Amino acid sequence: MPTRTRSHPASRDSPVQVAKAQVKKVAIIGGGASGAIVLDSLIKEDHVQEIVLFERRDTFGGIWVFDDKRAHNQNNNRDPDQPPLVKVGATRAELDPPLANPFHTNVHLNGLDDVNSTAEPVARLRLLPSAQERFEPTPAYERMKTNIIEKMMTYSDEKQWGDAPGQQYAERAVVQQYISRYIGRHEHNNKLRIATITFRQRLDDGTDLWAQEDFDSLVVATGHYHIPFIPEVPGAKDVQNHYPKVFEHAKFFTNGQKYKDKTVVVVGSRASGADLTKFTSDHAAHVYQSIRTIANTKKIVNSPNVHVKPVIEKFTKTPSGFDVVFADGSSVSNPDHVIYATGYQFSYPFLEREFGDITKNGAIVPQLYQHTFLLSDPLLSVVGVPTDAISFRAFEFQAILVARFLAGKVSLPSVSEQEQWLSNRYKTHGETRSFHTIGAQEARNYMKELARIGTLKPQPSWWEESFSISSKPRWRNMLSPLLSG
């Protein structure tokens, strides 16, 4: 459990900066794609003397790690094929509340042990585990592949996936291994300490091990595919209360086999929605894909058992069960499964004690300047928030800027200027997914602005290369995913 003190600018109209050598010890939370490039960038800064990389599983790769979801269900005393219940319309606060901080509460302790594992003492506690559902499995599923070509998605100094040279669209395992290798090349660096299984470590006696340690700065790199979201429509809550096993979220999808001969409704048309429609249709009797912009969307999966429908207007109970009613008036009676590929909510419960809820109802993180620096305290930064932003390459620009700022090499605009940027962003996009969406065209200007703030001069050789194919039709159509056959 990292803790730290806050920073404050000299005035609202002064540039925001830290003194050189002010930040010596940094915690990175998350060992996925964004955490890997943050680590690489910080290690290159001489003033940063100690880095602790926290990862809550025993392998690196973030969402590209494939978790055994059936085993996870069994370990939590559930039917192996029944995922956790995600209530319709449930908020981030309902699904992912913060655990009580045992160092600041009267939680009953099973023992206390102070350990000097670094130059500074690290307080450690052992206590009974929480039963709170943490939605720990990653959203990775079988046959998952990238939908951005290798040249655009990889880091600038490792432009090939490695195990599959020239493979433009890589299998999930190839990407996971790429990230793991990228982190692994620093594992013997004396600046780095790796702490897997963040916040909790289950001991042989069934207790959890908690630790508290102080840092000068926190970089959150936990991604945004953690807490599922199921939108509310009329009648959905009532039907879910009566038929809870029907409702699922794409986060818990593994493959299409359990849908054999079933009737399935898939809600969503982005990458996961398209994949799930394809993979369930290989086994199901009928698949109904509900798409928001049906008028402008061609049929993604060309299969006779796939039926494209507009948005769901309502659920209605019937004497024999329930109907899913679509906006065009058509309906499906008693589907066996309704799978929501409707995205995720931003959630950082581990920050709430000191910073409060930095999200706005889980929909956006409204106080992140350039989607990166917390307005009230830029020593807390978040890397990996932008969506549709050329993925790893956007994370790289964020990470380099964060590292240079923490090293005291560059300053951020004044608080007033940052507030204006955030205000303009909110006026344009509001509290919607597009607030953090950086599409193919906007990505160029976004990364150029990060490079300007970070004073990357001359611009690195891979700068224009990042966009050399961005105007090609296949790139413009990046949201039409490549589906494995």
mmCIF file of C-alpha atoms in Angstrom, residues 143-153 161 164-175 481-484:
data_model
loop_
_atom_site.group_PDB
_atom_site.id
_atom_site.type_symbol
_atom_site.label_atom_id
_atom_site.label_comp_id
_atom_site.label_asym_id
_atom_site.label_seq_id
_atom_site.Cartn_x
_atom_site.Cartn_y
_atom_site.Cartn_z
ATOM 1 C CA ARG A 143 -8.301 -16.693 -29.989
ATOM 2 C CA MET A 144 -7.892 -13.068 -28.927
ATOM 3 C CA LYS A 145 -5.654 -11.092 -31.288
ATOM 4 C CA THR A 146 -4.485 -7.527 -31.729
ATOM 5 C CA ASN A 147 -6.459 -5.303 -34.093
ATOM 6 C CA ILE A 148 -3.670 -2.772 -34.635
ATOM 7 C CA ILE A 149 -0.703 -3.678 -36.822
ATOM 8 C CA GLU A 150 2.667 -4.484 -35.280
ATOM 9 C CA LYS A 151 4.415 -1.325 -36.490
ATOM 10 C CA MET A 152 1.849 0.934 -34.841
ATOM 11 C CA MET A 153 1.337 -0.977 -31.607
ATOM 12 C CA TRP A 161 6.686 -8.879 -31.355
ATOM 13 C CA ALA A 164 6.346 -13.852 -34.480
ATOM 14 C CA PRO A 165 8.423 -11.519 -36.681
ATOM 15 C CA GLY A 166 6.361 -9.914 -39.396
ATOM 16 C CA GLN A 167 3.085 -11.115 -37.908
ATOM 17 C CA GLN A 168 1.052 -7.943 -38.216
ATOM 18 C CA TYR A 169 -1.847 -9.072 -36.013
ATOM 19 C CA ALA A 170 -0.475 -10.999 -33.079
ATOM 20 C CA GLU A 171 -2.019 -13.687 -30.924
ATOM 21 C CA ARG A 172 -2.666 -12.810 -27.288
ATOM 22 C CA ALA A 173 0.179 -14.961 -25.941
ATOM 23 C CA VAL A 174 2.712 -13.284 -28.239
ATOM 24 C CA VAL A 175 1.799 -9.851 -26.865
ATOM 25 C CA PRO A 481 -11.278 -6.056 -36.037
ATOM 26 C CA LEU A 482 -9.448 -8.875 -37.681
ATOM 27 C CA LEU A 483 -11.339 -11.987 -36.691
ATOM 28 C CA SER A 484 -9.414 -15.228 -36.547
#
